[in-house]
Every structure is written in C-alpha cells, then in structure tokens.
PDB file of N, CA, C and O in Angstrom:
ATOM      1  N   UNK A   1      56.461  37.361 -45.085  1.00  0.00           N
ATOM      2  CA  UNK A   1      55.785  36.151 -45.537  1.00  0.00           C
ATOM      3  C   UNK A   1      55.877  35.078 -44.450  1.00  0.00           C
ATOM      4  O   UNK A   1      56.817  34.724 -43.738  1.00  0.00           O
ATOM      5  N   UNK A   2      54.645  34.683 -44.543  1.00  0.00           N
ATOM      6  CA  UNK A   2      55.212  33.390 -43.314  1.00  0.00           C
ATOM      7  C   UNK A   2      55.746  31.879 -43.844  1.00  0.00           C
ATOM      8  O   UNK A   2      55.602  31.259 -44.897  1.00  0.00           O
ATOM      9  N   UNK A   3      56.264  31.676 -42.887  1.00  0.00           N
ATOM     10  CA  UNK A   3      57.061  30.172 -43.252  1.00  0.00           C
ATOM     11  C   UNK A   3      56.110  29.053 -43.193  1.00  0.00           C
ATOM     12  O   UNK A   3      55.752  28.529 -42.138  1.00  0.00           O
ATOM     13  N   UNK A   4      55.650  28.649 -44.552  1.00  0.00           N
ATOM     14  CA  UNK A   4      54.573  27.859 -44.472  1.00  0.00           C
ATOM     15  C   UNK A   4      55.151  26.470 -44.927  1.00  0.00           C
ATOM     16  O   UNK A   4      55.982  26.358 -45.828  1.00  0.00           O
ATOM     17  N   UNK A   5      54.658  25.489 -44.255  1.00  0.00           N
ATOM     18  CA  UNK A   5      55.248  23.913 -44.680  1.00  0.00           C
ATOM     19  C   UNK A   5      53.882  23.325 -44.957  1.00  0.00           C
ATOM     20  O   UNK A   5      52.805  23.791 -44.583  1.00  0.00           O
ATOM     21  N   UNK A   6      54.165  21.849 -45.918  1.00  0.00           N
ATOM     22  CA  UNK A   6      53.479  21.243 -45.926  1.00  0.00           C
ATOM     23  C   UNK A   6      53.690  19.958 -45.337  1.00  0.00           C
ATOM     24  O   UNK A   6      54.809  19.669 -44.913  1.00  0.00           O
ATOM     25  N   UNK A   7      52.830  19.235 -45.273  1.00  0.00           N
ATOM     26  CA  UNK A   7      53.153  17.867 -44.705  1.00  0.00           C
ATOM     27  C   UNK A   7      52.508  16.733 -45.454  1.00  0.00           C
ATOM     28  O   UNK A   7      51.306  16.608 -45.219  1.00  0.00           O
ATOM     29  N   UNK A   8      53.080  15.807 -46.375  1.00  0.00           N
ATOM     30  CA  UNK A   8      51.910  14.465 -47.561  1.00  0.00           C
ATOM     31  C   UNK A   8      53.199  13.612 -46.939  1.00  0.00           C
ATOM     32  O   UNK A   8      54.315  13.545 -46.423  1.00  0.00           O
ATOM     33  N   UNK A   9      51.988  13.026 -47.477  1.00  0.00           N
ATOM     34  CA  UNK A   9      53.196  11.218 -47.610  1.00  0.00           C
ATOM     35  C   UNK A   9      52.350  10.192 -48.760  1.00  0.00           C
ATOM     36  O   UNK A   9      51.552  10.551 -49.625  1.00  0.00           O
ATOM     37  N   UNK A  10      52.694   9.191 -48.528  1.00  0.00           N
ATOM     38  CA  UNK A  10      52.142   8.352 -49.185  1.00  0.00           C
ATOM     39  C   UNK A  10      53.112   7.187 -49.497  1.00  0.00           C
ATOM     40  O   UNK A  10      54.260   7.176 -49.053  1.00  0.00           O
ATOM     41  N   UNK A  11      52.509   6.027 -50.422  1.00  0.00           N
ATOM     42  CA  UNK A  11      53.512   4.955 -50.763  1.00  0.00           C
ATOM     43  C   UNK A  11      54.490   4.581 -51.218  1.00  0.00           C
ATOM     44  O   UNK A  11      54.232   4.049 -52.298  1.00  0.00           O
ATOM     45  N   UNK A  12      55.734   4.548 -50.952  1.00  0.00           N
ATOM     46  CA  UNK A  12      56.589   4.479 -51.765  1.00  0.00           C
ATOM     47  C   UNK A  12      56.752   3.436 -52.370  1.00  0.00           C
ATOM     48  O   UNK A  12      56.231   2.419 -51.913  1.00  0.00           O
ATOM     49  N   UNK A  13      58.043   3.342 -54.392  1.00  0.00           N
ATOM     50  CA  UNK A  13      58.378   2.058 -54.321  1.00  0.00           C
ATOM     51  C   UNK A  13      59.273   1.398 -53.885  1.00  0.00           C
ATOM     52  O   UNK A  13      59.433   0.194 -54.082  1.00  0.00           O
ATOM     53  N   UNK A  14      60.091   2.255 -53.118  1.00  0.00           N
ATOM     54  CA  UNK A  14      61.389   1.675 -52.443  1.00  0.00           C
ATOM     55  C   UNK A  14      61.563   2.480 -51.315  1.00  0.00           C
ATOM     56  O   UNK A  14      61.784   3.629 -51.697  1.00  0.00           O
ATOM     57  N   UNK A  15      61.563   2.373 -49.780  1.00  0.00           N
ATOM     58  CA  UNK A  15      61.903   2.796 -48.599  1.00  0.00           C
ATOM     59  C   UNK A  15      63.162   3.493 -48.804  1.00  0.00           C
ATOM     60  O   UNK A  15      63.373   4.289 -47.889  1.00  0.00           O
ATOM     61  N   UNK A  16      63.725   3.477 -49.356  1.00  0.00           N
ATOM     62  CA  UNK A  16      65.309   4.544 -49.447  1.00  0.00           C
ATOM     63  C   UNK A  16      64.913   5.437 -50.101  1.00  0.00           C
ATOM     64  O   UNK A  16      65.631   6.376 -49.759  1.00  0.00           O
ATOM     65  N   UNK A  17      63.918   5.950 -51.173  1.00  0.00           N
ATOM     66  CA  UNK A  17      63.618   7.231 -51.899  1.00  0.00           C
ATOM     67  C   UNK A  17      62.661   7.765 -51.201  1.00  0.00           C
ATOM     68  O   UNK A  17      62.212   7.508 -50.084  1.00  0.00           O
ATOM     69  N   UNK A  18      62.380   8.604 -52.057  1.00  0.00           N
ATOM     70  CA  UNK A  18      60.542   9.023 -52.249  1.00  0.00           C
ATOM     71  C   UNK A  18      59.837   9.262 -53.426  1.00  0.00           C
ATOM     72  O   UNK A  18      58.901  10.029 -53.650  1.00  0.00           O
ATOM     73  N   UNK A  19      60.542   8.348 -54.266  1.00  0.00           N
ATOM     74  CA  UNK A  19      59.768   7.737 -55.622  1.00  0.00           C
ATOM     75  C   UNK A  19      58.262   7.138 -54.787  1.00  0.00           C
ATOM     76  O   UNK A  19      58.146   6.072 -54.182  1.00  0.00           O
ATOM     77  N   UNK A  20      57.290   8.128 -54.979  1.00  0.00           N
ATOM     78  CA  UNK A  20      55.912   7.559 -54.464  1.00  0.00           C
ATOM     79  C   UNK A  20      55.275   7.125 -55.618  1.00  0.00           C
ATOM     80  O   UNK A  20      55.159   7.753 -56.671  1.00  0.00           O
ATOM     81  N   UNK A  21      54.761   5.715 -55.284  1.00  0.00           N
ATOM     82  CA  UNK A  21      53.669   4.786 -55.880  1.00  0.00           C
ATOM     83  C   UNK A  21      53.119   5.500 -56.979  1.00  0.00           C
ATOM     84  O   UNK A  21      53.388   5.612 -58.175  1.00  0.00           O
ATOM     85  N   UNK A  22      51.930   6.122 -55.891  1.00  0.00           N
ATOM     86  CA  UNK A  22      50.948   6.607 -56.550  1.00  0.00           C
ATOM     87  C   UNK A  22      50.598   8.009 -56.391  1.00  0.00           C
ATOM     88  O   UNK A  22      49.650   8.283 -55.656  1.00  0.00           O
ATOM     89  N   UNK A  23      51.288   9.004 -57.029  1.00  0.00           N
ATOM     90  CA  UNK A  23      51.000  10.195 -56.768  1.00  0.00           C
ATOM     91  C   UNK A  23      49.508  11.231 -56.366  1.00  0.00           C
ATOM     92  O   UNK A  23      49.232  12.217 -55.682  1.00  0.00           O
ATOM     93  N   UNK A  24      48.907  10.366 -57.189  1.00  0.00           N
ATOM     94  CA  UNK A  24      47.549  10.928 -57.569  1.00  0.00           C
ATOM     95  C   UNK A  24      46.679  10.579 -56.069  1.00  0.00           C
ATOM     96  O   UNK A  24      45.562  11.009 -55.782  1.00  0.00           O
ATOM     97  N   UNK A  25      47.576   9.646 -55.204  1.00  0.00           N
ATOM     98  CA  UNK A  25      46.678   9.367 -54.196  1.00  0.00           C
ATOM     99  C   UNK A  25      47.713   9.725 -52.905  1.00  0.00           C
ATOM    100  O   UNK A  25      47.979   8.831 -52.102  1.00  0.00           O
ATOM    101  N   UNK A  26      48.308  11.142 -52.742  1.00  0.00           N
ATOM    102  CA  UNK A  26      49.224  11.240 -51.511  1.00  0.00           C
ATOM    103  C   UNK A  26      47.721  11.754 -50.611  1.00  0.00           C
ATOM    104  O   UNK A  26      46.557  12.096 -50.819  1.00  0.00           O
ATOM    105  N   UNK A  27      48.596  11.548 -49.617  1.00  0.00           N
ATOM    106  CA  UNK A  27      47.615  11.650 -48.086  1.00  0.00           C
ATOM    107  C   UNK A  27      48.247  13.369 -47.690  1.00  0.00           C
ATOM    108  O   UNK A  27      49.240  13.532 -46.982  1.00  0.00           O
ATOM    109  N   UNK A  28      47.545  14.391 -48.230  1.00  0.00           N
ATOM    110  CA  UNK A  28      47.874  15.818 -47.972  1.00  0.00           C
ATOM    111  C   UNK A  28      47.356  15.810 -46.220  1.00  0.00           C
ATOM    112  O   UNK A  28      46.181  15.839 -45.856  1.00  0.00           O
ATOM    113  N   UNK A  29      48.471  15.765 -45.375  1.00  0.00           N
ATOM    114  CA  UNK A  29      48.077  16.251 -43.723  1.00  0.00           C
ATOM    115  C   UNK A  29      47.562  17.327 -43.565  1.00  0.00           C
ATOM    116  O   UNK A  29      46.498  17.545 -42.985  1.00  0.00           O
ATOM    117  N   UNK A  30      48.749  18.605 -44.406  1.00  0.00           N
ATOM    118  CA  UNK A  30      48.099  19.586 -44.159  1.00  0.00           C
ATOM    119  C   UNK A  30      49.144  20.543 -44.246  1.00  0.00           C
ATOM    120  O   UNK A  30      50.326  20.236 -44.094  1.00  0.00           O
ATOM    121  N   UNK A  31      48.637  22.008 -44.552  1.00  0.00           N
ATOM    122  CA  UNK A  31      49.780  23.310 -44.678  1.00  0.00           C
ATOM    123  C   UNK A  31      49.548  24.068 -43.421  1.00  0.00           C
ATOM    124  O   UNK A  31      48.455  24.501 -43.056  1.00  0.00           O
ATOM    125  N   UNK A  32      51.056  24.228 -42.585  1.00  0.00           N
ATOM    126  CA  UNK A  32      51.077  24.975 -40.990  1.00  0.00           C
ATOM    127  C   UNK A  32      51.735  25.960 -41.051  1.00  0.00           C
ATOM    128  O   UNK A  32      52.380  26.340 -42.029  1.00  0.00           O
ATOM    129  N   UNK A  33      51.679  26.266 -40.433  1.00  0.00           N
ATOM    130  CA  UNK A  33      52.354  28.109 -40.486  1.00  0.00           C
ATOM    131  C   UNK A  33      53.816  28.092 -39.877  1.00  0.00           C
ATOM    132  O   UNK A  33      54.475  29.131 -39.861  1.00  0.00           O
ATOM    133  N   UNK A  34      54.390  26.730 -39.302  1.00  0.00           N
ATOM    134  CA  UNK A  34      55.637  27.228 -38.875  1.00  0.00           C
ATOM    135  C   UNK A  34      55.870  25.612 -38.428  1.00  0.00           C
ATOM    136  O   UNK A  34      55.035  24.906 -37.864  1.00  0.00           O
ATOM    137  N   UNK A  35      57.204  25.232 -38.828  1.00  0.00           N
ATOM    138  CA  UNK A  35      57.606  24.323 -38.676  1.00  0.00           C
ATOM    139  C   UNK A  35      57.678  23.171 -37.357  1.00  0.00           C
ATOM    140  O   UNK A  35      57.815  21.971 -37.595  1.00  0.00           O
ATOM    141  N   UNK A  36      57.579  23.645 -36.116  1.00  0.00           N
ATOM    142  CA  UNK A  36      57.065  22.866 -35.302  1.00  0.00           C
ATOM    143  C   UNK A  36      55.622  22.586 -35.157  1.00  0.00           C
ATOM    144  O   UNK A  36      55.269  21.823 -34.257  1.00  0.00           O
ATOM    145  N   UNK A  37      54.655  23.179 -36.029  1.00  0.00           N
ATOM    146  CA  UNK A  37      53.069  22.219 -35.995  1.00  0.00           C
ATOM    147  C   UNK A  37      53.515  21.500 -37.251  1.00  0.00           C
ATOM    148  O   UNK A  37      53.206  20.337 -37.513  1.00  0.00           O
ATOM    149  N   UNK A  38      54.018  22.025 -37.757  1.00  0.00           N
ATOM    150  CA  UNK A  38      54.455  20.739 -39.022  1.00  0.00           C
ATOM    151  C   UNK A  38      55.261  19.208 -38.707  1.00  0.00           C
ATOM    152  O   UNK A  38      55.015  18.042 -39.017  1.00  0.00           O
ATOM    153  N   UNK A  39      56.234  19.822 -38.005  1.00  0.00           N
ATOM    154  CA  UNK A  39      56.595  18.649 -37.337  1.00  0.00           C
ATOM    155  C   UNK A  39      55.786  17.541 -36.634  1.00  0.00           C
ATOM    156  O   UNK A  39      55.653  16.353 -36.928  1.00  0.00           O
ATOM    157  N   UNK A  40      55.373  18.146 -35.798  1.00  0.00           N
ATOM    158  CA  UNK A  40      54.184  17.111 -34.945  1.00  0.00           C
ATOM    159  C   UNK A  40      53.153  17.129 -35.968  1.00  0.00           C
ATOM    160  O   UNK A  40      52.328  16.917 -35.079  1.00  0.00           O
ATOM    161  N   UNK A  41      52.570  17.175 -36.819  1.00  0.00           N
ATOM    162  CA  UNK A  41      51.433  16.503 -37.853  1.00  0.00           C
ATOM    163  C   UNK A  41      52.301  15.550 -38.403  1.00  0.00           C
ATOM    164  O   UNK A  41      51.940  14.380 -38.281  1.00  0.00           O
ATOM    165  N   UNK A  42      53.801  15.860 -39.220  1.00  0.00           N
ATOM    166  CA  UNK A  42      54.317  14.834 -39.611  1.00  0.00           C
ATOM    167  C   UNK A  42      54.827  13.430 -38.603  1.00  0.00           C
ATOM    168  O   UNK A  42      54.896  12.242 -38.920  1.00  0.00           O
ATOM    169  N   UNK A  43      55.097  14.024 -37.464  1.00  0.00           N
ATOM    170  CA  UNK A  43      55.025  13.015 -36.244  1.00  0.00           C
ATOM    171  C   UNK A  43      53.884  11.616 -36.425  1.00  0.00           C
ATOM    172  O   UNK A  43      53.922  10.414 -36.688  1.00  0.00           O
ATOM    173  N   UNK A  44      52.958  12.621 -36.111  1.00  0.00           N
ATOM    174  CA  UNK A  44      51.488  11.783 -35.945  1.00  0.00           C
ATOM    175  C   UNK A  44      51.152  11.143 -37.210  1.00  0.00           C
ATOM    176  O   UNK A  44      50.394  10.195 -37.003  1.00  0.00           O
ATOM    177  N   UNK A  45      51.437  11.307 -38.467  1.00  0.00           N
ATOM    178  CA  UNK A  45      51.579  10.505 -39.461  1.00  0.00           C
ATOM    179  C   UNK A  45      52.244   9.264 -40.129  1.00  0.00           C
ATOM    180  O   UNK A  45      52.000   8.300 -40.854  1.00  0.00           O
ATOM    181  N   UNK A  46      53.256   9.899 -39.419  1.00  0.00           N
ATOM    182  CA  UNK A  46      54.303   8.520 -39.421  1.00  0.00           C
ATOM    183  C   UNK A  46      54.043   7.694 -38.509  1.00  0.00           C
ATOM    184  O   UNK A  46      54.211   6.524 -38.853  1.00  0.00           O
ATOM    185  N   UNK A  47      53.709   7.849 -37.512  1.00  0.00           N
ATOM    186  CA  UNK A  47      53.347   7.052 -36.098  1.00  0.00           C
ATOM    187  C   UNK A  47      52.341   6.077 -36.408  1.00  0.00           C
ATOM    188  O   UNK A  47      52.394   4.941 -35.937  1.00  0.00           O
ATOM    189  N   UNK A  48      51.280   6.522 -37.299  1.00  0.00           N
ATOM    190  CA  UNK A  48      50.011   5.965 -37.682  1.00  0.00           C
ATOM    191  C   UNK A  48      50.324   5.100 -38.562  1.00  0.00           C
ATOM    192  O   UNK A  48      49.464   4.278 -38.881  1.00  0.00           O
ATOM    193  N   UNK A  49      51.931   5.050 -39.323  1.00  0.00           N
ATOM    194  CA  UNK A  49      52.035   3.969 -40.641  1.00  0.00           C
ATOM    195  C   UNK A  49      53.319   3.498 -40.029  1.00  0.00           C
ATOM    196  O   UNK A  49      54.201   3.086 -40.782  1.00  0.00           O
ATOM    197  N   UNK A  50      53.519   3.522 -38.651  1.00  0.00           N
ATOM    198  CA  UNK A  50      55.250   3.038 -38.460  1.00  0.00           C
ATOM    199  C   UNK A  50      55.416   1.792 -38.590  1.00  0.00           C
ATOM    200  O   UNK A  50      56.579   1.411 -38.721  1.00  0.00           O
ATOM    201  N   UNK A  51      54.354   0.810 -38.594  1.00  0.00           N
ATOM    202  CA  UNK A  51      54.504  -0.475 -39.201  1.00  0.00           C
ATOM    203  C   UNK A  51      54.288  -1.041 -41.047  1.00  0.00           C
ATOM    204  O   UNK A  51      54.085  -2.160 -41.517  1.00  0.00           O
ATOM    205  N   UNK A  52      54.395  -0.127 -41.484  1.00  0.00           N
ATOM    206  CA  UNK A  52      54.307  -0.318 -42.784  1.00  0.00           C
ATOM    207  C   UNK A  52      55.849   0.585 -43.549  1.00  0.00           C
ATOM    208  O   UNK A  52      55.813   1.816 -43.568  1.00  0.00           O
ATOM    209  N   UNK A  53      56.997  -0.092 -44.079  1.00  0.00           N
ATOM    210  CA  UNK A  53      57.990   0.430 -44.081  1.00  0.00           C
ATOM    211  C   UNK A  53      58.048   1.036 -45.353  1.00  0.00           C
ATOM    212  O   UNK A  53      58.917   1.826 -45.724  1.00  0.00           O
ATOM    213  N   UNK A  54      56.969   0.581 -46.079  1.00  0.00           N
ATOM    214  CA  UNK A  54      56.948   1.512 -47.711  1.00  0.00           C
ATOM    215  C   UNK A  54      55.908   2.706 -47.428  1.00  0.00           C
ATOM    216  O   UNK A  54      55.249   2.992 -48.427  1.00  0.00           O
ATOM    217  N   UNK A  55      55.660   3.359 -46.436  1.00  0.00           N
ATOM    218  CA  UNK A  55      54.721   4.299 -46.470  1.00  0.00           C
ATOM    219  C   UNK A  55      55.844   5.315 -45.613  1.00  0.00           C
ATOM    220  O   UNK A  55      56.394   4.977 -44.564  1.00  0.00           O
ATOM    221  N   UNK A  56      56.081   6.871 -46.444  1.00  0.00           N
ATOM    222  CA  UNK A  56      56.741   8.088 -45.879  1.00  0.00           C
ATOM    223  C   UNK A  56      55.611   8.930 -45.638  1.00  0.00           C
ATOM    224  O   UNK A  56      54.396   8.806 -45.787  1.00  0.00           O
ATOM    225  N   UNK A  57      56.250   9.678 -45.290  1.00  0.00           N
ATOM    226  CA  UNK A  57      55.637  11.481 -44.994  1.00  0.00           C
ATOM    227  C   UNK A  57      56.824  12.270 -45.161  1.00  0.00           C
ATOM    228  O   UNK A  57      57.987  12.000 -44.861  1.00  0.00           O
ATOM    229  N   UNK A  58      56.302  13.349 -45.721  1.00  0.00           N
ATOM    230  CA  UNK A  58      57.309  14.330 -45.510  1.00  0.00           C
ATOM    231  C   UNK A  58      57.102  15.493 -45.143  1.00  0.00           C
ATOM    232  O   UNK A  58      55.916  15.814 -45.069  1.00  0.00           O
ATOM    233  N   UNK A  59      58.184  16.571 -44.772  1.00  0.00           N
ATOM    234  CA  UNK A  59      57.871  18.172 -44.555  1.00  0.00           C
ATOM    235  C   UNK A  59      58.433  18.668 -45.537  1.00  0.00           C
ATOM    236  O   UNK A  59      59.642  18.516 -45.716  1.00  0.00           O
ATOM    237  N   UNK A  60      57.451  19.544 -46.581  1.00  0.00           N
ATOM    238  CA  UNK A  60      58.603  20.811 -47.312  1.00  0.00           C
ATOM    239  C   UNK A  60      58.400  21.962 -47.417  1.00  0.00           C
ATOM    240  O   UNK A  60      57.489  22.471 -48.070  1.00  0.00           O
ATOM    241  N   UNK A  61      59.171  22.480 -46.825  1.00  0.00           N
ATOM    242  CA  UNK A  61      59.262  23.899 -46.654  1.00  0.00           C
ATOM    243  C   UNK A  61      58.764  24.983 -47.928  1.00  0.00           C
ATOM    244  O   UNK A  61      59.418  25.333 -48.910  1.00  0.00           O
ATOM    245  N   UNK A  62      57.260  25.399 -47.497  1.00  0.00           N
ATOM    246  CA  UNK A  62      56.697  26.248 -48.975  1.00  0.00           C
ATOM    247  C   UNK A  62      57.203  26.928 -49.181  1.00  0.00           C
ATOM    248  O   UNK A  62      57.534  26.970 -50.366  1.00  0.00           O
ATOM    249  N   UNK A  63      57.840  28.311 -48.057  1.00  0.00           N
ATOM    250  CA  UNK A  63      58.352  29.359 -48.256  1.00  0.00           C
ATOM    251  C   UNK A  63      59.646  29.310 -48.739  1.00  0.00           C
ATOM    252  O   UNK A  63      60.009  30.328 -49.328  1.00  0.00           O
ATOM    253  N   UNK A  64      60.548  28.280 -48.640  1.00  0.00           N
ATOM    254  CA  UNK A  64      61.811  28.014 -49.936  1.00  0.00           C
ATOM    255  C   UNK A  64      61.588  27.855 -51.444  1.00  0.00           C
ATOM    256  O   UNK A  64      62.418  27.957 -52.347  1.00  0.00           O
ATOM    257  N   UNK A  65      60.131  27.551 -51.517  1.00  0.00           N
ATOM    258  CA  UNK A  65      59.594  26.978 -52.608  1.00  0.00           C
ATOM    259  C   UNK A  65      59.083  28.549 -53.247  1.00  0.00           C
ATOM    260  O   UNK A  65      59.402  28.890 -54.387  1.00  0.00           O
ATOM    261  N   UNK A  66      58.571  29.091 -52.684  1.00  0.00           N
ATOM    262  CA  UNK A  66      57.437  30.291 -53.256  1.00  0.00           C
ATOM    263  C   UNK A  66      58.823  31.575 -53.264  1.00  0.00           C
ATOM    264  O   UNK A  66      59.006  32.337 -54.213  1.00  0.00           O
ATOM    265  N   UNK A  67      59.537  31.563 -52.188  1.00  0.00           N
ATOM    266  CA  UNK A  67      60.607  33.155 -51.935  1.00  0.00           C
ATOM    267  C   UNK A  67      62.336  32.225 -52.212  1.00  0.00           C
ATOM    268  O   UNK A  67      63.175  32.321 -51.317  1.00  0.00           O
ATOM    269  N   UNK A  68      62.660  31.394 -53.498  1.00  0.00           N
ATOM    270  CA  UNK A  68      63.710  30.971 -53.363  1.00  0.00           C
ATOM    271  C   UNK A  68      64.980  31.907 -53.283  1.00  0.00           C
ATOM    272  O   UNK A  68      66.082  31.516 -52.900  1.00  0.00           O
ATOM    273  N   UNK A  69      64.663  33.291 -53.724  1.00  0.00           N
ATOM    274  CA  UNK A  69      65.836  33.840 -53.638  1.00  0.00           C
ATOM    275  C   UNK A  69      65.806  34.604 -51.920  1.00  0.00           C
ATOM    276  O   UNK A  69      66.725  35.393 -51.703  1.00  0.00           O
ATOM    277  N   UNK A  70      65.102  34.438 -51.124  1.00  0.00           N
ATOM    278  CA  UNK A  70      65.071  34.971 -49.976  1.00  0.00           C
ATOM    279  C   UNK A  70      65.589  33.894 -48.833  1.00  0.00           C
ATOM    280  O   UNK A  70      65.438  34.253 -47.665  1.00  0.00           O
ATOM    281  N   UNK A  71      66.168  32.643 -49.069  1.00  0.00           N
ATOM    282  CA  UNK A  71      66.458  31.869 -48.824  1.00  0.00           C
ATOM    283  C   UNK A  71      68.372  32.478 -48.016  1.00  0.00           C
ATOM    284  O   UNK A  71      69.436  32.418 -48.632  1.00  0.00           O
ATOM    285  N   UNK A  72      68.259  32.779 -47.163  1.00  0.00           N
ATOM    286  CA  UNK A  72      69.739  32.709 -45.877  1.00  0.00           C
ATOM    287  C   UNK A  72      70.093  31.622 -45.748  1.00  0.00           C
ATOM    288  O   UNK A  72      69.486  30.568 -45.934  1.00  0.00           O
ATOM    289  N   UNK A  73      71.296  31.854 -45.357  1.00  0.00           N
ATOM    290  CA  UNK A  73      72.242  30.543 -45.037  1.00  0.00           C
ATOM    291  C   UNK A  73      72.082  30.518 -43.419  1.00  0.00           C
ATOM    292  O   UNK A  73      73.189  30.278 -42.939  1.00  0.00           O
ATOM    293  N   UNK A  74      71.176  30.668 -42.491  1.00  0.00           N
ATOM    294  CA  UNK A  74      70.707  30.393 -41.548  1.00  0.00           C
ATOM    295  C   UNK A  74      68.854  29.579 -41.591  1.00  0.00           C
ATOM    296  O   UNK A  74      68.150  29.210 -40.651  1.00  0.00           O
ATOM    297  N   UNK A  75      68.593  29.559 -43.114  1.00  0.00           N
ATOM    298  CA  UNK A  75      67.401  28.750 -43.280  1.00  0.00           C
ATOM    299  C   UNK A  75      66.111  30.047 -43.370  1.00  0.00           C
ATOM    300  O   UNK A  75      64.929  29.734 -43.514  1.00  0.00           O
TER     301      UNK A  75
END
C-alpha cells in the first residue's frame, strides 16, 4: 500500500489547537504519495498564510488511518 498523506488547513479558533472554525470550508491542498511532496505542499501553504496566526495546515498520514494495525514502531 502506499503511504498516502493528506495535506488541509484552514481557520482555527485558537492558534494552540486545531479546533477549526469552519470545517465545512477547509482548504483540501491535496493527497501525495509520500511524505516529502506532502511536506513541501504543506510548506507552501503555510508560507501563503504565515501572516495570519489563526490559519494551520496540516499533514496526516492516510496510511495510519486506512492500515492501523500495520502501523511499526519505526512509522
């Protein structure tokens, strides 16, 4: 299976969580096949809102999500 990530963000109501605003309106970047194009999309996302301190992005790892019991203690 490949290691697929995603990358959203959107508004938060508090910069220390990721209790987001408004769910219904996250900014989907996009699903990559392997964690360094994920990285740099999430890069370039954050970069684009680094002056706005209530706006995140995140990466989460699909394939922890979809194969949880295939999950190693090397990731």
């Amino acid at each position: 299976m490949s290691k697929l990530h995603l990358v959203f963000g959107g508004r938060v109501t508090n910069p220390q969580t990721l209790d987001f605003a408004d769910p219904a309106n996250l900014d989907v970047v996009g699903i990559f096949p392997d964690y360094a194009s994920a990285e740099k999309a999430w890069r370039a996302a954050a970069q684009r809102t680094v002056d706005d301190a209530e706006m995140r992005f995140v990466v989460v790892h699909l394939h922890r999500l979809l194969e949880p019991d295939a999950i190693t203690p090397a990731g």
